[in-house]
Coordinates of C-alpha atoms and ligand atoms in Angstrom, one line a residue:
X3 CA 30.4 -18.2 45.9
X4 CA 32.4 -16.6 43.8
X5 CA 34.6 -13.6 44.2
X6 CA 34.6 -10.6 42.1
X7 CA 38.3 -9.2 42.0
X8 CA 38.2 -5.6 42.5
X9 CA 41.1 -3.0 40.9
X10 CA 41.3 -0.4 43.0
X11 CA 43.3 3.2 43.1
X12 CA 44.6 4.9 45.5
X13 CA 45.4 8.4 44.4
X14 CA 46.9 9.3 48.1
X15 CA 47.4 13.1 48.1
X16 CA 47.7 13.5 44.2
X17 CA 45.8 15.7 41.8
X18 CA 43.7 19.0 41.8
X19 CA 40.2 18.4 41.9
X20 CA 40.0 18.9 37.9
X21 CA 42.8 17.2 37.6
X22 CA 41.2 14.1 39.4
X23 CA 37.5 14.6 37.5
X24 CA 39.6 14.6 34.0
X25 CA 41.1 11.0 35.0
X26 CA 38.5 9.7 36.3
X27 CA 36.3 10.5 33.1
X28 CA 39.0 9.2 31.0
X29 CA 39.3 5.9 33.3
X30 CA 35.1 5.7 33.2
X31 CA 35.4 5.9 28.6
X32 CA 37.9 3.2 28.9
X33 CA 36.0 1.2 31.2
X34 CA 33.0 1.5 29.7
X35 CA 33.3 -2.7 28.5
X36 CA 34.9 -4.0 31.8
X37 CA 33.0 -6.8 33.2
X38 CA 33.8 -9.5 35.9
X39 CA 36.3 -6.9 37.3
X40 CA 34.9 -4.2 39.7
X41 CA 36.8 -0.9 39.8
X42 CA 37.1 1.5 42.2
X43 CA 39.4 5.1 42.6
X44 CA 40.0 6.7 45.8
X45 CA 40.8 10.6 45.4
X46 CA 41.6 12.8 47.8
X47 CA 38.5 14.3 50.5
X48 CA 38.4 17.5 48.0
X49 CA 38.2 15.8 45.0
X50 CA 35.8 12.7 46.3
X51 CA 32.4 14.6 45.4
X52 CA 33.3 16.3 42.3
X53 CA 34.8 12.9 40.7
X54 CA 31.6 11.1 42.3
X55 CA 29.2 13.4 40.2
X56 CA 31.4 13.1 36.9
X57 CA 31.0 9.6 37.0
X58 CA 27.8 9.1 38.3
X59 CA 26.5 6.1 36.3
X60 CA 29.1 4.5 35.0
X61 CA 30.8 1.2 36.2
X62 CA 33.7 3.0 38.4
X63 CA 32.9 2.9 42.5
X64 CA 34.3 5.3 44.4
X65 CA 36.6 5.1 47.7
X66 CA 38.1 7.6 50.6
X67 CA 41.6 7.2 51.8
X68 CA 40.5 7.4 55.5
X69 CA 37.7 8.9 57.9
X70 CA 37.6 9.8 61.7
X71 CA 35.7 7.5 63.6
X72 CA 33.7 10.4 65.8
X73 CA 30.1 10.8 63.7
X74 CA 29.9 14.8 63.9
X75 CA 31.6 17.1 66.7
X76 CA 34.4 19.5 67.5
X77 CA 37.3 17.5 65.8
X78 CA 39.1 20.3 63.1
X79 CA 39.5 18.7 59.8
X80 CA 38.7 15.6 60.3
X81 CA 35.5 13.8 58.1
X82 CA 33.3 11.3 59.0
X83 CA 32.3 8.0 57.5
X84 CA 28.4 9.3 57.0
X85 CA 30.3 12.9 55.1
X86 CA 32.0 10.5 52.9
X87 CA 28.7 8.2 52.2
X88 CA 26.7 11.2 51.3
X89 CA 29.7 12.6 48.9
X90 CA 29.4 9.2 47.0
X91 CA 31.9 7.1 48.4
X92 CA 31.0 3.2 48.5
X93 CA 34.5 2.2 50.2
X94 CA 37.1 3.2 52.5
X95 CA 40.8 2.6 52.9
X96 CA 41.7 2.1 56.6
X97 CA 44.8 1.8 58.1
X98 CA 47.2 2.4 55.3
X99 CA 51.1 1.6 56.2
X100 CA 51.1 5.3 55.1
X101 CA 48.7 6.6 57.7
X102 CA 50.3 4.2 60.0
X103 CA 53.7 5.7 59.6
X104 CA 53.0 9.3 59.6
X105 CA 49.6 10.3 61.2
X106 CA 49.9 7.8 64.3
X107 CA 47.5 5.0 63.0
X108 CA 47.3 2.4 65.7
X109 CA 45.2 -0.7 65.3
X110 CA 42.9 0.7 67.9
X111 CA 41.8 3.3 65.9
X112 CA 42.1 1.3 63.0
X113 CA 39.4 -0.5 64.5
X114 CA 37.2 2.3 65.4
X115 CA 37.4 3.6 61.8
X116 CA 36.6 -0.3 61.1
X117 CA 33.6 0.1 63.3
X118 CA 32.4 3.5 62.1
X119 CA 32.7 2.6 58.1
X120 CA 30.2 -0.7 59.2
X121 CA 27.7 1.2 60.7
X122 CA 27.5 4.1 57.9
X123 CA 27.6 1.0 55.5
X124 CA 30.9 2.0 54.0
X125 CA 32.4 -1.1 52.7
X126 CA 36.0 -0.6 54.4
X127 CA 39.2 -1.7 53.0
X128 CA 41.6 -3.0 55.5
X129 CA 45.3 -2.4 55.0
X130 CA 48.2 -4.4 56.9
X131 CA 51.6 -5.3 55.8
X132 CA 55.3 -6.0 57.7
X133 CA 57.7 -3.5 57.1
X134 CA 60.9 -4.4 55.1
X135 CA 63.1 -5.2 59.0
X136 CA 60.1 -7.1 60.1
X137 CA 60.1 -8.9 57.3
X138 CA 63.9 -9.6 57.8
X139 CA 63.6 -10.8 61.1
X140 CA 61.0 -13.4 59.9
X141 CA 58.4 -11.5 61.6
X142 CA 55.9 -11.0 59.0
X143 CA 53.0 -13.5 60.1
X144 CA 53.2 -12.4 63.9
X145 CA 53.1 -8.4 62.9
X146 CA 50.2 -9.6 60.1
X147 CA 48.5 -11.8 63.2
X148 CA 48.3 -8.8 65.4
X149 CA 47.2 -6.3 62.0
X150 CA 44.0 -8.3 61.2
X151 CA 43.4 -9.6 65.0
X152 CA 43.3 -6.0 66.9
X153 CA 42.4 -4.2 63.8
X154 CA 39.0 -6.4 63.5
X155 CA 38.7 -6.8 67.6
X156 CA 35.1 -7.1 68.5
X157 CA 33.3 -8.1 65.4
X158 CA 31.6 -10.8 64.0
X159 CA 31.6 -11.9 60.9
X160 CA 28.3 -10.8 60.1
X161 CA 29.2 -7.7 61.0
X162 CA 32.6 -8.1 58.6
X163 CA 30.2 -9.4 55.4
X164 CA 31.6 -6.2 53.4
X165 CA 35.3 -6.4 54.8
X166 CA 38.3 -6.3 51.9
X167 CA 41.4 -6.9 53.5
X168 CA 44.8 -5.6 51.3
X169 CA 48.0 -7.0 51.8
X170 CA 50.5 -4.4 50.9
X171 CA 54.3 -5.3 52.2
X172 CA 55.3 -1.7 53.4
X173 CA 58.8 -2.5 51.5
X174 CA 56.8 -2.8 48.4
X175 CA 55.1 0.1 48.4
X176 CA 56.6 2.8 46.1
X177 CA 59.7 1.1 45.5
X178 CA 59.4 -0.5 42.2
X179 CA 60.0 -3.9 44.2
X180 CA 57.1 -6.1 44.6
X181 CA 56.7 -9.0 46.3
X182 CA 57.3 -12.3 44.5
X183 CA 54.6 -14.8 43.7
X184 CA 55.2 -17.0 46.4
X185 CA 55.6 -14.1 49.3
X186 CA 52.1 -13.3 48.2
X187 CA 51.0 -16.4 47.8
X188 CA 52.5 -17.7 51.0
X189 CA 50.7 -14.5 52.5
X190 CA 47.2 -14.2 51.1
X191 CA 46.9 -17.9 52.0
X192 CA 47.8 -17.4 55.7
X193 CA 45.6 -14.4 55.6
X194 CA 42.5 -16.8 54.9
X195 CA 43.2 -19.1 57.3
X196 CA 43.2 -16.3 60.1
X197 CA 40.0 -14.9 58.8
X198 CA 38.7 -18.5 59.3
X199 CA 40.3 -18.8 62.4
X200 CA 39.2 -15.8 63.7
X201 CA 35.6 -15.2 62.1
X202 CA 34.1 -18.6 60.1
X203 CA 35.2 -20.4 57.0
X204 CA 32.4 -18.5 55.1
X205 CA 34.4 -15.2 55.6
X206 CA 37.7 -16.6 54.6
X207 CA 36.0 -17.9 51.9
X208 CA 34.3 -14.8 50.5
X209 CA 36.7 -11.6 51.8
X210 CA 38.3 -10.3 48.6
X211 CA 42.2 -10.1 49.5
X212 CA 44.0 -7.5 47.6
X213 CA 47.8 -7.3 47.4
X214 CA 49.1 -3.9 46.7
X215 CA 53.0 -2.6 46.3
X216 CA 54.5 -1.9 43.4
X217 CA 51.6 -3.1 40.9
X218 CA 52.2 -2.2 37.4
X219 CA 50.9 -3.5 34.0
X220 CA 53.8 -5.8 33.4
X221 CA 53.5 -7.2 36.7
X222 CA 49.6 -7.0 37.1
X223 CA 49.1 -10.7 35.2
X224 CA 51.3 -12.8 37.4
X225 CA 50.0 -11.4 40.7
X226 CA 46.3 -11.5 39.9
X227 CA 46.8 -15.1 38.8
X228 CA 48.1 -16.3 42.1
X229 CA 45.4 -18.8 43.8
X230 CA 44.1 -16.2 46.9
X231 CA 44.3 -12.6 45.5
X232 CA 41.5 -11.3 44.5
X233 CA 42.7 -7.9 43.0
X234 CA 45.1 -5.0 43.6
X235 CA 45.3 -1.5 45.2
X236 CA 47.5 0.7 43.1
X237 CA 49.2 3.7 44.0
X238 CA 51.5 5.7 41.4
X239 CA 50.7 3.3 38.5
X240 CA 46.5 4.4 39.0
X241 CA 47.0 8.1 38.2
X242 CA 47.0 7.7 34.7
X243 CA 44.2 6.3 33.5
X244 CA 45.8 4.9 29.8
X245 CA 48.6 2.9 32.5
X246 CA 45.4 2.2 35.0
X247 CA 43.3 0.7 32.5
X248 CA 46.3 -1.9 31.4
X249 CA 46.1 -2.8 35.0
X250 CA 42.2 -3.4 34.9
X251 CA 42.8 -5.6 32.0
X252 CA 45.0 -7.8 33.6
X253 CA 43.6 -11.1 31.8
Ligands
13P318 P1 52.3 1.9 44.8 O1 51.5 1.1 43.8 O2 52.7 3.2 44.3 O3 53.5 1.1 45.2 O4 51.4 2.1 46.1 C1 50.7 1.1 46.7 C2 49.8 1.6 47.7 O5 50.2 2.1 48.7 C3 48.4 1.5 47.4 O6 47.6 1.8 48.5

């Protein structure tokens, strides 16, 4: 089998809730053509809804940046996974180094979030990545080992069928430095053999591994080509949807 690539954005906490409906209706006229690639924008909880009803239809999926695990309850403004499925989200970005780094993200309740997107048939989006010291201390398998093995504790792999997992390199991210081809390559490769390790060779074989940092149109063509990655999450370079779109076209 086959597997798709999927572009997706990651607005973070960027545009107004017009602001985010005019790009994503630009993004959905430009896309109108794209095929083989699917293509998904995450805007922020506000925006989510409205940009779900512009572009209701058309080829563009839609994502959240997080959720809380609880399903309802007294938990001030937090959102659960079935309030982001009923605003038209189909995927969910857990455990971004952001989240990580400033909102206390651990990979135990990266996992719960893991657990709650499953059962509200979210498709979630698992983010990992060393840090630029980890990395420098040759670390960056054993801190990606513990990422994907206590982030996905518990599961099975039937239970994982709709898991993406991103590699984004926490150096990477916002820098304008991306990791070279062989980094990711090196990466994305290890990554499948600990999904087979871990799960079955089926899942390594049909979880889509994204690589995120730094992607850009110049750059888009080179790390899409590399045997293992099977797309990108794009921060800055996906707010604009004439830049976006040169990422979509990658080929
Ligand atoms: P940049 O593309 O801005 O480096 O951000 C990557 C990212 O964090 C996507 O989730």
């Amino acid at each position: 089998m086959s597997r798709t690539p999927l572009i997706a954005g990651n607005w973070k906490m960027y545009k107004t809730g017009p602001e985010a409906v005019e790009t994503a209706l630009t993004l959905s006229r430009l896309c109108s053509k794209i095929q083989d690639v699917e293509v998904m924008i995450a805007p922020t909880f506000l925006s989510l809804p409205l940009v779900a009803a512009s572009i209701e239809g058309t080829r563009i999926k839609i994502g959240a940046q997080n959720l809380y695990f609880e399903k309802q309850g007294a938990f001030t403004g937090e959102v659960s996974a079935a309030m982001i499925k009923a605003a038209g989200a189909e995927y969910v970005i857990i455990g971004h180094s952001e989240r990580r780094l400033y909102f206390e993200e651990t990979d135990t309740s990266v996992c719960r979030k893991i657990k709650s997107a499953i059962e509200e048939g979210l498709k979630p989006i698992l983010c990992i990545g060393e840090s630029e010291t980890q990395r420098d201390e040759e670390k960056t398998f054993s801190v990606l080992d513990k990422q994907v093995s206590d982030g996905l504790k518990g599961f099975g792999p039937d239970e994982l069928a709709q898991l993406v997992l991103a590699y984004e390199p926490v150096w990477a991210i916002g820098t304008g430095k991306t990791a070279s081809v062989d980094q990711v390559g090196q990466v994305h490769q290890y990554l499948r053999s600990l999904l087979e390790n871990l799960f079955s060779s089926n899942l390594a074989h049909t979880t889509r591994i994204l690589y995120g940092g730094s992607v850009k149109p110049e750059n888009a063509k080179d790390l899409m080509s590399i045997k293992d990655v099977d797309g990108a999450l794009v921060g800055g370079a996906s707010l604009d949807a004439n830049n976006f779109i040169k990422i979509i076209k990658y080929k």
